[in-house]
Coordinates of C-alpha atoms in Angstrom, one line a residue:
M1 CA -43.9 -16.2 -25.9
T2 CA -44.8 -17.8 -22.6
D3 CA -43.1 -21.1 -21.5
A4 CA -46.4 -22.8 -22.4
Q5 CA -46.0 -21.6 -26.0
D6 CA -42.3 -22.5 -26.0
T7 CA -43.4 -26.0 -25.2
A8 CA -45.7 -25.9 -28.2
A9 CA -42.7 -25.0 -30.4
D10 CA -40.6 -27.8 -29.0
S11 CA -39.7 -30.3 -31.7
S12 CA -40.7 -33.2 -29.4
L13 CA -44.4 -32.1 -29.5
R14 CA -46.6 -35.1 -30.5
T15 CA -48.7 -34.2 -33.6
T16 CA -51.2 -35.8 -35.9
G17 CA -48.9 -37.7 -38.1
G18 CA -46.9 -39.3 -35.3
T19 CA -43.9 -37.0 -36.0
P20 CA -43.9 -33.2 -35.8
P21 CA -43.9 -31.1 -39.0
D22 CA -40.8 -29.0 -39.6
D23 CA -42.5 -25.9 -38.3
A24 CA -44.1 -27.6 -35.3
G25 CA -45.6 -24.9 -33.0
S26 CA -45.0 -22.0 -35.4
S27 CA -48.8 -21.7 -35.7
V28 CA -48.8 -20.2 -32.2
T29 CA -47.7 -16.9 -33.7
G30 CA -49.2 -17.5 -37.1
A31 CA -52.2 -19.3 -38.4
P32 CA -53.2 -22.3 -36.2
T33 CA -53.0 -25.8 -37.7
P34 CA -56.2 -27.8 -38.0
L35 CA -56.0 -31.1 -36.2
L36 CA -58.0 -33.4 -38.5
E37 CA -57.1 -37.0 -37.7
P38 CA -55.8 -38.9 -34.7
R39 CA -52.2 -39.9 -35.4
E40 CA -53.0 -43.7 -35.4
G41 CA -56.4 -43.2 -36.9
I42 CA -59.7 -43.7 -35.2
P43 CA -59.5 -46.6 -32.8
P44 CA -62.3 -49.2 -32.7
V45 CA -64.9 -48.7 -29.9
I46 CA -64.3 -51.3 -27.1
A47 CA -67.6 -52.9 -26.3
D48 CA -66.8 -56.4 -24.9
P49 CA -64.9 -57.9 -22.0
A50 CA -62.0 -59.2 -24.2
G51 CA -61.4 -55.8 -25.8
L52 CA -61.6 -54.2 -22.4
A53 CA -59.0 -56.6 -21.0
R54 CA -56.6 -55.8 -23.9
V55 CA -57.0 -52.1 -23.3
T56 CA -56.5 -52.5 -19.6
A57 CA -53.3 -54.4 -20.1
A58 CA -52.0 -51.9 -22.7
F59 CA -52.7 -48.9 -20.5
A60 CA -51.2 -50.6 -17.5
A61 CA -48.0 -51.1 -19.5
G62 CA -48.0 -47.5 -20.8
T63 CA -45.9 -44.7 -19.3
G64 CA -46.5 -41.2 -18.1
P65 CA -49.8 -39.4 -17.5
V66 CA -53.0 -40.7 -19.0
A67 CA -55.4 -38.3 -20.8
V68 CA -59.0 -39.0 -19.8
D69 CA -62.3 -37.7 -21.2
A70 CA -65.9 -38.7 -21.1
E71 CA -69.0 -37.8 -23.2
R72 CA -72.4 -37.6 -21.8
A73 CA -75.9 -37.1 -23.3
S74 CA -76.9 -34.0 -21.5
G75 CA -80.3 -32.7 -22.8
Y76 CA -81.1 -36.1 -24.3
R77 CA -81.0 -38.6 -21.5
Y78 CA -81.9 -38.7 -17.8
G79 CA -78.9 -38.1 -15.5
Q80 CA -75.3 -37.5 -16.3
R81 CA -73.9 -41.0 -17.1
A82 CA -71.0 -41.5 -19.4
Y83 CA -71.7 -42.8 -22.9
L84 CA -68.2 -42.8 -24.2
V85 CA -64.8 -42.8 -22.4
Q86 CA -61.6 -41.7 -24.2
L87 CA -58.1 -42.4 -22.9
R88 CA -54.6 -41.8 -24.3
R89 CA -51.3 -42.8 -22.8
E90 CA -47.7 -43.0 -24.1
G91 CA -47.1 -46.5 -25.3
A92 CA -50.8 -47.4 -25.3
G93 CA -52.2 -45.0 -27.9
T94 CA -55.8 -44.0 -27.8
A95 CA -58.8 -46.1 -26.6
L96 CA -62.5 -45.4 -27.0
I97 CA -64.6 -47.4 -24.6
D98 CA -68.4 -47.9 -24.6
P99 CA -69.4 -47.8 -20.9
V100 CA -72.9 -49.0 -21.8
A101 CA -71.6 -52.3 -23.1
C102 CA -68.8 -52.3 -20.5
P103 CA -70.4 -50.7 -17.4
D104 CA -67.7 -51.7 -14.9
L105 CA -64.3 -50.1 -15.6
S106 CA -63.0 -50.5 -12.1
G107 CA -60.3 -52.9 -13.4
L108 CA -59.1 -50.3 -15.8
G109 CA -59.2 -47.7 -13.1
A110 CA -57.2 -49.9 -10.8
A111 CA -54.6 -50.5 -13.5
L112 CA -54.2 -46.7 -13.8
A113 CA -54.1 -46.1 -10.0
D114 CA -50.5 -45.0 -9.9
A115 CA -50.8 -42.7 -13.0
E116 CA -51.6 -39.0 -13.0
W117 CA -54.9 -38.5 -14.9
V118 CA -55.1 -35.5 -17.1
L119 CA -58.6 -34.1 -17.5
H120 CA -60.1 -30.8 -18.8
A121 CA -62.7 -29.4 -16.4
A122 CA -62.3 -32.5 -14.1
T123 CA -65.3 -31.8 -11.9
Q124 CA -67.6 -32.2 -14.8
D125 CA -66.4 -35.7 -15.7
L126 CA -65.4 -37.2 -12.4
P127 CA -69.0 -37.9 -11.2
C128 CA -69.8 -40.0 -14.3
L129 CA -66.4 -41.7 -14.2
R130 CA -66.9 -42.5 -10.6
E131 CA -70.2 -44.3 -11.5
I132 CA -68.3 -46.8 -13.7
G133 CA -65.5 -47.4 -11.3
M134 CA -62.8 -44.9 -12.5
V135 CA -61.5 -42.7 -9.7
P136 CA -58.1 -41.0 -10.0
A137 CA -55.7 -40.8 -7.1
R138 CA -53.8 -37.9 -8.7
L139 CA -55.0 -35.6 -11.5
F140 CA -54.0 -32.5 -13.5
D141 CA -56.9 -30.3 -14.6
T142 CA -55.9 -28.4 -17.7
E143 CA -58.9 -26.0 -17.5
L144 CA -58.1 -25.1 -13.9
A145 CA -54.4 -24.8 -14.7
G146 CA -55.4 -22.3 -17.4
R147 CA -57.4 -20.3 -14.9
L148 CA -54.5 -20.2 -12.4
A149 CA -52.1 -19.2 -15.2
G150 CA -54.3 -16.3 -16.2
F151 CA -55.5 -17.4 -19.6
P152 CA -58.6 -15.4 -20.6
R153 CA -60.2 -18.4 -22.4
V154 CA -60.0 -21.8 -20.9
G155 CA -62.2 -24.1 -23.0
L156 CA -60.2 -27.0 -24.4
G157 CA -60.3 -25.8 -28.0
A158 CA -59.2 -22.3 -27.0
M159 CA -56.4 -23.7 -24.8
V160 CA -55.1 -26.1 -27.4
E161 CA -55.1 -23.4 -30.0
G162 CA -53.6 -20.6 -27.8
V163 CA -51.0 -22.8 -26.2
L164 CA -50.1 -25.5 -28.8
G165 CA -51.2 -23.8 -32.0
Y166 CA -53.7 -26.5 -33.2
V167 CA -57.4 -26.2 -33.9
L168 CA -59.7 -28.9 -32.5
E169 CA -63.1 -29.4 -34.2
K170 CA -65.8 -28.7 -31.6
G171 CA -68.9 -29.4 -33.7
H172 CA -70.0 -32.5 -31.9
S173 CA -69.8 -31.5 -28.2
A174 CA -73.6 -31.3 -27.8
V175 CA -74.7 -34.3 -29.8
D176 CA -76.6 -37.3 -28.3
W177 CA -73.8 -39.5 -27.3
S178 CA -76.2 -42.3 -26.4
T179 CA -76.7 -42.9 -30.1
R180 CA -75.6 -46.4 -31.2
P181 CA -73.7 -47.0 -33.3
L182 CA -71.7 -43.7 -32.9
P183 CA -71.0 -42.1 -36.3
E184 CA -67.4 -42.0 -37.4
P185 CA -67.1 -38.1 -37.3
W186 CA -68.2 -38.2 -33.7
L187 CA -65.6 -40.9 -32.9
R188 CA -62.9 -38.8 -34.6
Y189 CA -63.9 -35.8 -32.6
A190 CA -63.8 -37.8 -29.4
A191 CA -60.4 -39.3 -30.1
L192 CA -59.0 -35.9 -30.9
D193 CA -60.2 -34.5 -27.6
V194 CA -57.4 -36.6 -25.8
E195 CA -54.9 -36.4 -28.7
L196 CA -52.9 -33.4 -27.3
L197 CA -54.2 -33.3 -23.7
V198 CA -50.9 -34.5 -22.2
D199 CA -49.0 -32.0 -24.4
L200 CA -51.2 -29.3 -23.1
R201 CA -50.6 -30.5 -19.5
D202 CA -46.8 -30.4 -20.0
A203 CA -47.0 -26.9 -21.4
L204 CA -49.2 -25.6 -18.7
E205 CA -47.0 -27.1 -16.0
K206 CA -44.0 -25.2 -17.3
E207 CA -46.0 -22.0 -17.4
L208 CA -47.3 -22.4 -13.9
E209 CA -43.8 -23.1 -12.7
R210 CA -42.5 -20.0 -14.4
Q211 CA -45.2 -17.9 -12.7
G212 CA -44.5 -19.5 -9.3
K213 CA -48.0 -21.1 -9.2
L214 CA -47.3 -24.7 -9.7
E215 CA -47.6 -25.6 -6.0
W216 CA -50.9 -23.8 -5.9
A217 CA -52.2 -25.8 -8.8
L218 CA -51.0 -29.1 -7.3
Q219 CA -52.9 -28.2 -4.1
E220 CA -56.0 -27.5 -6.1
F221 CA -55.8 -30.7 -8.1
D222 CA -55.3 -32.7 -4.8
A223 CA -58.4 -31.0 -3.4
I224 CA -60.5 -32.1 -6.4
A225 CA -59.1 -35.7 -6.4
T226 CA -59.8 -36.2 -2.7
A227 CA -63.2 -34.4 -2.5
P228 CA -66.1 -36.7 -1.5
P229 CA -69.1 -37.0 -3.8
P230 CA -71.5 -34.0 -3.4
E231 CA -74.5 -34.5 -1.2
P232 CA -77.8 -34.8 -3.0
R233 CA -79.4 -31.4 -3.6
K234 CA -82.3 -30.7 -1.1
D235 CA -85.6 -29.7 -2.8
P236 CA -84.2 -29.8 -6.3
W237 CA -87.6 -28.8 -7.6
R238 CA -87.0 -25.3 -6.3
R239 CA -84.4 -24.8 -9.1
T240 CA -87.2 -24.8 -11.7
S241 CA -86.5 -22.0 -14.1
G242 CA -89.0 -19.1 -13.5
M243 CA -89.6 -20.0 -9.9
H244 CA -89.3 -16.3 -9.0
K245 CA -92.8 -15.8 -10.4
V246 CA -94.3 -18.4 -8.0
R247 CA -95.1 -16.8 -4.6
R248 CA -98.2 -18.6 -3.1
R249 CA -97.7 -21.8 -1.2
R250 CA -100.4 -23.6 -3.1
Q251 CA -98.7 -22.7 -6.4
L252 CA -95.4 -23.9 -4.9
G253 CA -97.1 -27.2 -4.2
V254 CA -98.1 -27.5 -7.8
V255 CA -94.5 -26.9 -9.0
R256 CA -93.3 -29.5 -6.6
E257 CA -95.9 -32.1 -7.7
L258 CA -95.4 -31.5 -11.4
W259 CA -91.6 -31.5 -11.1
Q260 CA -91.6 -34.8 -9.1
T261 CA -94.1 -36.4 -11.6
R262 CA -91.9 -35.3 -14.5
D263 CA -88.8 -36.6 -12.8
R264 CA -90.3 -40.0 -12.3
I265 CA -91.4 -40.2 -16.0
A266 CA -88.1 -39.0 -17.3
Q267 CA -86.2 -41.5 -15.2
R268 CA -88.4 -44.3 -16.3
R269 CA -88.1 -43.4 -19.9
D270 CA -84.4 -42.4 -19.6
V271 CA -84.9 -39.0 -21.3
S272 CA -84.0 -35.5 -20.2
P273 CA -86.8 -34.1 -18.0
G274 CA -87.0 -31.0 -20.3
K275 CA -88.1 -33.3 -23.1
V276 CA -91.0 -34.6 -20.9
L277 CA -92.3 -31.2 -19.8
S278 CA -90.6 -27.8 -19.9
D279 CA -89.9 -25.7 -16.8
A280 CA -92.0 -22.9 -18.4
A281 CA -95.0 -25.2 -18.6
I282 CA -94.7 -26.2 -14.9
V283 CA -94.6 -22.6 -13.8
E284 CA -97.5 -21.7 -16.1
A285 CA -99.7 -24.4 -14.6
A286 CA -98.7 -23.4 -11.1
L287 CA -99.7 -19.8 -11.7
A288 CA -103.0 -20.7 -13.4
L289 CA -104.1 -23.6 -11.1
P290 CA -106.2 -25.1 -13.9
G291 CA -109.4 -26.8 -12.7
N292 CA -109.6 -29.4 -15.5
V293 CA -107.9 -30.9 -18.5
H294 CA -109.5 -28.4 -20.9
A295 CA -108.1 -25.4 -18.9
L296 CA -104.7 -27.1 -18.7
A297 CA -104.6 -27.7 -22.5
A298 CA -105.1 -24.0 -23.0
L299 CA -101.9 -23.1 -21.3
N300 CA -98.5 -22.6 -23.0
G301 CA -96.6 -25.9 -23.0
F302 CA -99.7 -28.1 -22.9
G303 CA -100.8 -27.5 -26.5
H304 CA -102.3 -29.6 -29.2
R305 CA -99.3 -31.8 -29.6
M306 CA -99.9 -33.3 -26.1
G307 CA -102.3 -36.3 -26.0
R308 CA -105.3 -36.6 -23.8
R309 CA -103.6 -39.2 -21.6
Q310 CA -100.6 -37.0 -21.0
L311 CA -102.8 -34.0 -20.2
E312 CA -104.7 -36.2 -17.7
Q313 CA -101.5 -37.2 -15.9
W314 CA -100.4 -33.6 -15.5
Q315 CA -103.9 -32.5 -14.4
A316 CA -103.8 -35.3 -11.8
A317 CA -100.6 -33.9 -10.4
V318 CA -102.1 -30.4 -10.2
D319 CA -105.2 -31.8 -8.5
R320 CA -103.0 -33.7 -5.9
A321 CA -101.3 -30.4 -5.0
K322 CA -104.6 -28.5 -4.8
A323 CA -105.9 -31.2 -2.4
L324 CA -103.0 -31.0 0.0
P325 CA -103.8 -29.6 3.5
E326 CA -102.2 -26.3 4.3
A327 CA -99.6 -27.8 6.6
A328 CA -98.3 -30.1 3.8
L329 CA -97.6 -27.2 1.4
P330 CA -94.0 -26.1 0.9
Q331 CA -92.9 -22.8 2.5
P332 CA -91.9 -20.0 0.3
G333 CA -88.1 -19.7 -0.1
Q334 CA -85.9 -22.3 1.5
P335 CA -83.7 -22.4 4.6
V336 CA -80.3 -20.8 3.8
A337 CA -77.3 -22.2 5.5
G338 CA -74.9 -19.4 6.3
P339 CA -75.3 -15.6 5.8
P340 CA -78.2 -14.0 4.0
P341 CA -77.8 -12.6 0.4
P342 CA -75.4 -9.7 0.4
R343 CA -78.0 -7.3 -0.9
A344 CA -79.8 -7.6 2.4
W345 CA -76.7 -6.9 4.5
A346 CA -76.9 -3.1 4.6
D347 CA -80.3 -3.4 6.3
K348 CA -79.5 -6.4 8.6
D349 CA -76.0 -5.6 9.6
P350 CA -74.3 -2.4 8.2
A351 CA -71.0 -3.2 9.8
A352 CA -70.9 -6.6 8.1
A353 CA -71.8 -5.0 4.8
A354 CA -68.8 -2.6 5.2
R355 CA -66.5 -5.6 6.0
L356 CA -67.7 -7.4 2.9
S357 CA -67.2 -4.4 0.7
A358 CA -63.7 -3.9 2.0
A359 CA -62.9 -7.6 1.7
R360 CA -64.2 -7.9 -1.9
A361 CA -62.1 -4.9 -2.9
G362 CA -59.0 -6.4 -1.3
V363 CA -59.6 -9.8 -2.9
S364 CA -60.2 -8.1 -6.3
S365 CA -56.9 -6.2 -6.0
L366 CA -55.1 -9.4 -5.1
A367 CA -56.6 -11.3 -8.0
E368 CA -55.6 -8.6 -10.4
R369 CA -52.0 -8.7 -9.1
L370 CA -51.9 -12.5 -9.5
N371 CA -53.7 -12.3 -12.9
M372 CA -56.3 -14.9 -11.8
P373 CA -60.1 -14.9 -11.5
Q374 CA -61.2 -13.8 -8.0
E375 CA -63.2 -17.0 -7.4
N376 CA -60.0 -19.0 -7.9
V377 CA -58.1 -16.9 -5.4
I378 CA -60.7 -17.6 -2.7
S379 CA -64.3 -18.8 -2.8
P380 CA -66.7 -15.8 -2.6
D381 CA -68.9 -17.8 -0.2
T382 CA -66.0 -18.2 2.2
V383 CA -65.4 -14.4 2.1
R384 CA -69.1 -13.8 2.8
R385 CA -69.2 -16.2 5.7
I386 CA -66.1 -14.8 7.4
C387 CA -67.3 -11.2 6.9
W388 CA -70.8 -12.0 8.3
E389 CA -69.5 -13.9 11.3
P390 CA -65.8 -13.0 11.9
P391 CA -63.6 -14.7 14.6
K392 CA -64.1 -13.2 18.1
V393 CA -60.5 -12.1 18.1
V394 CA -59.4 -11.0 14.6
D395 CA -55.8 -11.8 14.0
A396 CA -53.8 -13.8 11.4
A397 CA -54.1 -17.1 13.3
S398 CA -57.9 -16.9 13.8
V399 CA -58.6 -15.8 10.2
A400 CA -56.3 -18.5 8.9
A401 CA -58.1 -21.1 11.0
A402 CA -61.5 -19.9 9.7
L403 CA -60.3 -20.1 6.1
A404 CA -59.0 -23.6 6.7
G405 CA -62.4 -24.6 8.3
Y406 CA -64.1 -23.5 5.1
G407 CA -61.8 -25.6 3.0
A408 CA -59.4 -23.1 1.7
R409 CA -56.1 -24.5 0.5
P410 CA -52.7 -23.5 2.2
W411 CA -51.7 -21.3 -0.7
Q412 CA -55.0 -19.4 -0.5
I413 CA -54.7 -19.1 3.3
E414 CA -51.3 -17.6 3.0
L415 CA -52.3 -15.0 0.4
V416 CA -55.8 -14.1 1.6
T417 CA -55.3 -14.0 5.3
P418 CA -53.6 -10.5 5.4
V419 CA -56.3 -9.1 3.1
L420 CA -59.1 -10.3 5.3
V421 CA -57.4 -9.3 8.5
D422 CA -57.0 -5.8 7.2
S423 CA -60.6 -5.6 6.0
L424 CA -62.0 -7.0 9.3
V425 CA -59.9 -4.8 11.5
T426 CA -60.3 -1.6 9.4
K427 CA -64.1 -2.0 9.4
G428 CA -64.4 -2.9 13.0
A429 CA -65.1 -6.6 13.2

């Protein structure tokens, strides 16, 4: 067994009933144990200032790391706001907070400022937590820890089962968390998501330390915690599914106009844009360039279930795009910062293509030795950029500086620099 599994077998493991069963952790090597109920039961949902003040005081007085999770309503609502926040900490128990009723959790965030936050797939939850005033200074990401430790499956359910020997119910992960009141089975699921998160963190810390990777993980966690919010995506309409079929500028203009119209409607109604109009319908209209409502109604996605008024608003968007002067139409493709797609390298710069091939092989071999995914060893984009435009003088110092400039962490620079230097020198950078 790994040290992570040894921790699961430790008699101090916190389990559903508040005390461990006699065979705690034995399910790691046998049948896993279903985790059916939070140890203190399902806590009430906090939805008022007084309740929030009590939770804040309790968690401030708690000890050790705090497990944090958030539930969104992706596919149902506009944007990625949080509709439920779950926390658990030693001495405070579990709390479920309604961020719709309590939209400012900055006081709670401040009360936990000195604590390490334990999240699973932290980059998914941090944006919506930031919106309500919760920003960790330190964190431990159990999904990323699992990747660095070489686990083949790093979803929360798989990690809890594989490391701790307990089965989490995952049947409510994709429900509409904006529903009010939230059904009891959903609340049970939400509470259980943080029930063993700190136990998982402790087990993974021991495993990373055993593998000599704990310092690497701490550098990764620090990079996540200190990363600034991402810049707004430029021309997000270009990510419409099926865009590869749209080639003419006038058609691109229709996609842009329909996408922007849909986005305004979705934001106003607070629903997922896909529930207003599908990407497939947008592309269909762009390719057909319908001349009137009747022609539009004949297209897939604009069928009999759509009312006349809706059809008219979409046709108006098409007509606006068709009336644009040529100079106002979008250009095909979009400006690419950095090197071109690798598939074009052999024609544009054969030497760069050779460098990239050698670098990829070297990184792949390194990742295999480390038992880690290649993308966690070093960002593929960083490798492409250095191979496309290497330092003028290729040596360890210049390559290390280039890696640091692209945001690589010290542990990555130490491991990857020799691989890239060898690839660049061998292939004549």
